[in-house]
Amino acid sequence: MSEIEKPREQIFVTQATLPPFEEYVEEIKPLWKSHIITNMGEKHHTFETTLKEYLGIENISLYTNGHSALEGIIEAMELGSDGRKSIITTPYTFASTTHAIVRKGLTPVFADIKRDDYTIDPDSIRDVITEDVCAILPVHVYGMPCDIESIQQIADEFNLKVIYDAAHAFGAMWNGRSLASYGDASMLSFHATKVFNSIEGGAVCFADNKLEKPLNQWKNFGITGPESVEYVGGNAKLTEFNAAMGICNLRHIEESIEKRKSIFKRYYEKLKGVEGITLPNFPNKLEPNYSYMPVLLDKKYKSTRDELFKTLETDDIHARKYFYPLVTDYACYKDRFSANTPIAKNVADNILTLPIYPDLSLKDVDRICAIVAAPQR
Ligand SMILES: *Cc1c(COP(=O)(O)O)cnc(C)c1O
């Protein structure tokens, strides 16, 4: 096959990070001896301990994925049990955030986002607050920190819990502390597509250690001893193989974020002068994890978001419209919950997240940037 005929590599928005093959094999070898491959074995324990160290946090409970971790913390906090059945959240997120609220029998109430960082707007939280609200569930979108101080102020004023969806925030630091250490609890996702993965996996970081027992029991059928079952729990245990992958990937996380940083910088250099494009603007107190590369287009840009998306597709570059559609526009929600969130709507219609992952070459970044800078050829 000549150079010209060679099919071009498909570039996706992300690519799962894997440790060296031998390193993973070495890590799972002991499992062939112990035959303990799930139910909170040694790898689970080691993973939990190393995560606590890396994140600089006291309390963590591992889960089979981020979503079940979110459902787990809502249950462990017994939200709704005092009669208040609503949780304020953002429509500008992945399906999981709202689904967790609804699947636990609670009602989502949607606040708008801020145009400068796409996180929930505290003023809008105040606009939608009622006596039925028991918690706030904001999202650190693209690893950008929410307005943590203002949100805590509102929570204190109205006696609300704050649970952060920190699925995008692994490795990001805010004010010298892990971004996942704020609020009453934070959910982390270790899904294959995230900055850090254990193939599938997730966790809850939490402040009040009274939550440890219900969180740990929720993921194991509420079993508290060989002959006792105290809670109506589910099953959300992280396996030893997933924990082993997490242990390996955690050894390389800093290098992995460094590589993302150089890619992010290249995008920034090449795209900052392009008319009609807004790039992420990191606040000073943030040490970012460079998890996503969102570009927000406005009227001055040469094409619409959907046109740019298609142009990239024809070059085998698969960007993603994170987050489009808004959660409130999903078929399962659009006739069920109302929302007045014009900024979220506008951002959802004009955002595109470009490929970013540690092994993306700068040459490919340049090629992507050339298309974004001149979409009409
Ligand atoms: C990935 C993601 C989740 C769900 O995490 P899983 O580990 O895939 O269950 C929840 N919220 C957001 C914002 C996410 O990006």
XYZ file of C-alpha atoms and ligand atoms in Angstrom:
392
model
C 0.000 0.000 0.000
C 1.398 3.378 -0.881
C 1.502 6.274 1.554
C -1.474 7.910 -0.122
C -3.724 4.855 0.131
C -2.946 4.185 3.765
C -6.089 4.778 5.800
C -5.706 7.699 8.112
C -5.783 7.051 11.816
C -9.078 7.882 13.467
C -8.626 10.456 16.211
C -11.202 10.299 18.961
C -11.923 12.888 21.610
C -10.090 10.740 24.124
C -8.151 7.499 24.390
C -7.990 5.272 27.454
C -4.653 5.518 29.263
C -2.993 2.138 29.816
C 0.094 1.290 31.888
C 2.922 -0.769 30.325
C 1.503 -4.277 29.717
C 4.153 -6.017 31.866
C 3.427 -3.722 34.765
C -0.244 -4.712 34.796
C 0.582 -8.420 34.448
C 2.947 -8.133 37.403
C 0.227 -6.424 39.432
C -2.414 -9.097 38.805
C -0.096 -12.126 39.187
C -0.816 -12.604 42.926
C -4.500 -13.025 42.115
C -3.727 -16.423 40.564
C -2.367 -17.465 43.901
C -5.025 -16.020 46.201
C -8.042 -16.597 43.944
C -9.553 -13.549 45.628
C -10.647 -11.509 42.644
C -13.380 -9.332 44.149
C -15.145 -8.571 47.480
C -12.689 -5.937 48.737
C -9.452 -7.915 48.566
C -5.873 -6.783 48.861
C -5.734 -4.761 45.621
C -8.900 -2.937 46.643
C -7.287 -2.058 49.950
C -4.004 -0.915 48.362
C -5.841 1.160 45.747
C -7.881 2.870 48.441
C -4.786 3.674 50.508
C -2.750 5.026 47.580
C -5.692 7.121 46.416
C -6.065 8.677 49.868
C -2.375 9.580 49.810
C -2.442 10.976 46.296
C -5.610 12.995 46.865
C -4.614 14.035 50.384
C -7.998 13.033 51.803
C -9.164 11.124 54.874
C -12.245 9.265 53.691
C -12.913 7.419 50.471
C -15.167 4.564 49.431
C -14.480 2.791 46.135
C -17.271 1.848 43.769
C -17.646 -0.091 40.564
C -18.261 3.178 38.705
C -18.864 6.859 39.332
C -22.592 6.638 38.793
C -23.216 4.042 41.492
C -20.941 6.066 43.788
C -23.286 9.013 43.262
C -26.369 6.922 44.005
C -24.534 5.450 46.998
C -23.809 8.838 48.581
C -27.369 10.092 48.033
C -28.616 6.995 49.873
C -25.962 7.075 52.582
C -26.886 10.686 53.383
C -30.544 9.615 53.489
C -31.476 12.588 51.353
C -35.237 13.032 51.205
C -35.840 11.386 54.591
C -36.646 14.714 56.301
C -39.420 15.397 53.791
C -37.363 17.707 51.565
C -37.302 15.932 48.196
C -35.555 18.257 45.735
C -31.906 18.632 44.732
C -30.576 21.640 42.836
C -28.276 20.709 39.975
C -27.115 21.760 36.510
C -28.519 20.665 33.139
C -25.040 21.150 31.635
C -23.620 17.729 32.493
C -23.566 14.058 31.624
C -26.793 12.007 32.016
C -25.498 10.374 35.205
C -25.820 13.465 37.445
C -29.564 13.908 36.954
C -30.285 10.177 36.623
C -28.811 9.574 40.104
C -31.246 12.107 41.614
C -34.285 10.778 39.756
C -33.453 7.100 40.309
C -33.327 7.791 44.067
C -36.892 9.127 43.926
C -35.901 12.786 44.297
C -36.686 15.764 42.079
C -33.995 17.664 40.174
C -34.318 21.453 40.109
C -32.182 23.098 37.458
C -30.094 26.226 37.943
C -28.277 27.988 35.105
C -24.516 27.999 34.540
C -21.892 30.741 34.300
C -20.728 31.539 30.795
C -17.102 31.989 31.826
C -16.512 28.503 33.257
C -19.691 26.481 32.550
C -20.238 25.593 36.234
C -23.464 26.211 38.161
C -24.245 29.871 38.908
C -24.751 30.555 42.648
C -27.140 33.447 41.859
C -29.265 31.068 39.836
C -29.214 28.561 42.722
C -30.738 31.283 44.900
C -33.395 31.943 42.244
C -34.659 28.350 42.245
C -34.298 27.496 45.926
C -37.455 26.379 47.788
C -38.256 24.766 51.145
C -38.347 21.397 49.411
C -34.614 21.515 48.565
C -32.297 19.305 50.670
C -29.036 19.390 48.688
C -27.015 20.940 45.876
C -25.336 18.702 43.296
C -22.979 20.869 41.230
C -20.504 19.600 38.616
C -16.845 20.633 38.234
C -17.357 20.742 34.461
C -14.142 19.930 32.490
C -12.286 20.026 35.812
C -13.131 23.729 36.278
C -13.895 24.438 39.933
C -17.407 25.529 40.852
C -17.765 28.660 42.962
C -17.141 26.548 46.080
C -17.304 29.404 48.591
C -20.606 30.859 47.411
C -22.172 27.418 47.132
C -21.111 26.582 50.713
C -22.548 29.885 51.898
C -25.932 29.044 50.380
C -25.754 25.521 51.827
C -25.048 26.869 55.324
C -27.815 29.430 55.044
C -30.482 26.891 53.994
C -29.139 23.780 55.764
C -28.336 21.886 52.564
C -25.833 19.141 51.769
C -23.332 19.748 48.969
C -22.319 16.792 46.811
C -19.933 17.555 43.970
C -19.956 15.569 40.767
C -16.167 15.608 40.449
C -16.076 13.047 37.617
C -13.932 15.468 35.565
C -11.807 16.703 38.431
C -9.320 13.935 39.228
C -5.833 15.376 39.763
C -6.998 18.994 39.724
C -6.019 21.122 42.736
C -7.879 24.137 44.073
C -6.233 26.442 46.558
C -3.534 23.844 47.249
C -6.054 21.078 47.976
C -7.478 18.340 45.824
C -10.607 19.646 44.093
C -12.330 16.403 45.121
C -11.901 17.261 48.805
C -14.520 20.025 48.948
C -18.175 19.894 49.966
C -19.815 17.249 52.121
C -18.858 14.688 49.494
C -17.448 14.402 45.977
C -17.958 11.676 43.423
C -15.027 10.634 41.257
C -15.211 8.556 38.082
C -12.389 6.254 36.982
C -14.065 5.395 33.690
C -11.820 4.558 30.722
C -12.512 7.953 29.120
C -11.429 10.006 32.129
C -8.055 11.549 33.077
C -7.446 8.616 35.400
C -9.025 5.190 34.949
C -9.418 1.748 36.503
C -11.246 0.647 33.293
C -14.564 1.165 35.082
C -14.484 2.525 38.591
C -15.422 5.354 40.860
C -15.348 6.627 44.406
C -16.940 8.886 46.956
C -14.706 11.205 48.971
C -16.576 12.408 52.057
C -16.094 14.633 55.074
C -18.212 13.003 57.806
C -16.784 9.601 58.728
C -20.230 8.444 59.856
C -20.911 7.967 56.153
C -18.267 5.280 55.847
C -20.417 2.444 57.135
C -23.504 3.048 54.992
C -21.345 3.749 51.921
C -19.396 0.540 52.306
C -22.496 -1.475 53.009
C -24.536 -0.007 50.195
C -22.098 -1.464 47.675
C -22.289 -4.963 49.185
C -26.008 -5.723 49.626
C -26.045 -4.200 53.117
C -24.277 -7.275 54.432
C -22.700 -6.485 57.802
C -21.574 -9.981 58.857
C -21.774 -13.631 57.838
C -25.301 -13.882 59.217
C -26.482 -10.269 59.263
C -27.919 -7.954 56.629
C -28.763 -4.486 57.946
C -29.429 -2.376 54.849
C -31.300 -2.808 51.584
C -28.076 -2.383 49.659
C -27.094 -2.929 46.061
C -23.959 -4.361 44.480
C -21.269 -1.948 43.364
C -17.989 -3.538 44.386
C -14.799 -2.641 42.503
C -13.049 -5.876 41.417
C -9.409 -6.708 42.112
C -8.602 -6.433 38.396
C -10.003 -2.912 38.269
C -8.166 -1.979 41.458
C -4.928 -3.355 39.948
C -5.420 -1.196 36.838
C -6.049 1.802 39.082
C -2.886 1.107 41.106
C -0.808 0.951 37.907
C -2.335 4.026 36.272
C -1.930 6.031 39.473
C 1.850 5.492 39.294
C 1.855 7.390 35.983
C -0.752 10.054 36.666
C 1.642 12.976 36.989
C 3.393 12.201 33.713
C 0.007 11.726 32.108
C -1.250 15.154 33.231
C 2.081 16.729 32.144
C 1.568 15.363 28.623
C -1.985 16.698 28.569
C -0.626 20.067 29.621
C 1.728 20.316 26.644
C -1.125 19.400 24.281
C -3.404 21.942 25.931
C -0.713 24.615 25.600
C -0.274 23.864 21.908
C -4.023 24.201 21.323
C -3.960 27.455 23.238
C -1.082 28.922 21.224
C -2.650 28.003 17.902
C -6.251 28.915 18.672
C -6.061 31.951 20.954
C -6.054 34.410 18.067
C -8.916 32.821 16.124
C -11.910 35.126 15.919
C -15.116 33.922 17.559
C -13.532 31.267 19.771
C -13.442 31.244 23.573
C -10.912 28.935 25.215
C -10.947 27.846 28.879
C -9.698 30.461 31.273
C -8.168 28.893 34.378
C -8.390 30.841 37.643
C -5.108 31.431 39.485
C -5.914 29.168 42.411
C -6.459 26.183 40.078
C -3.865 23.585 39.152
C -5.733 22.096 36.199
C -5.854 18.459 35.087
C -6.301 19.387 31.393
C -9.075 16.828 31.098
C -10.957 18.424 28.204
C -10.340 20.943 25.434
C -13.627 22.815 25.057
C -13.949 25.585 22.476
C -16.976 27.861 22.624
C -17.936 29.450 19.305
C -19.830 32.698 18.869
C -21.296 34.621 15.935
C -17.926 35.961 14.871
C -16.690 32.449 14.171
C -16.656 31.402 10.507
C -19.094 28.510 10.813
C -21.615 26.976 13.162
C -20.592 24.410 15.751
C -22.296 21.632 13.788
C -20.493 22.615 10.580
C -17.130 22.563 12.342
C -18.018 19.203 13.886
C -18.765 17.783 10.409
C -15.637 19.258 8.827
C -13.508 17.587 11.491
C -15.399 14.312 10.946
C -14.513 14.272 7.267
C -10.870 14.394 8.338
C -11.395 11.442 10.723
C -11.219 13.706 13.762
C -14.024 12.852 16.145
C -14.669 15.803 18.429
C -17.628 15.609 20.817
C -20.441 17.971 21.695
C -19.989 17.793 25.472
C -22.631 18.720 26.668
C -25.265 18.672 23.987
C -28.166 18.185 24.318
C -28.860 19.611 27.754
C -30.153 17.020 30.229
C -33.484 18.907 30.318
C -33.873 18.294 26.562
C -33.513 14.498 26.852
C -36.580 12.537 25.709
C -36.939 11.095 29.226
C -36.966 14.529 30.895
C -38.252 17.177 28.495
C -41.921 16.774 29.388
C -41.189 16.032 33.016
C -39.088 18.858 34.432
C -39.015 22.490 33.455
C -35.943 24.669 33.454
C -35.111 28.249 32.674
C -31.420 28.026 31.832
C -30.720 30.221 28.776
C -26.939 30.348 29.267
C -26.665 26.566 29.513
C -28.789 26.316 26.360
C -26.595 28.751 24.457
C -23.361 27.057 25.554
C -24.715 23.581 24.708
C -25.532 24.814 21.187
C -22.093 26.316 20.576
C -19.548 24.152 22.369
C -17.215 21.556 20.929
C -14.660 19.513 22.869
C -11.568 18.725 20.813
C -9.415 15.588 21.196
C -7.009 15.595 24.125
C -5.192 12.611 25.648
C -1.587 11.941 26.671
C -0.565 10.129 23.472
C -2.086 12.636 21.038
C 0.834 13.924 18.951
C 1.507 17.641 18.596
C 1.475 17.087 14.836
C -2.136 15.949 15.079
C -2.943 18.893 17.349
C -1.535 21.203 14.672
C -3.653 19.506 12.009
C -6.787 19.882 14.153
C -5.959 23.530 14.866
C -5.457 24.263 11.160
C -9.002 23.024 10.483
C -10.495 24.911 13.429
C -8.706 28.094 12.344
C -9.974 27.728 8.746
C -13.036 25.469 8.738
C -14.212 26.472 5.249
C -11.943 25.080 2.608
C -18.316 10.070 33.496
C -19.261 10.918 34.252
C -20.129 10.388 35.222
C -20.328 8.915 35.441
O -19.200 8.214 35.783
P -19.091 6.645 35.444
O -17.836 6.224 36.113
O -19.036 6.524 33.950
O -20.294 5.968 36.000
C -20.907 11.274 35.955
N -20.852 12.603 35.754
C -20.052 13.148 34.821
C -20.022 14.639 34.676
C -19.247 12.327 34.025
O -18.480 12.883 33.063
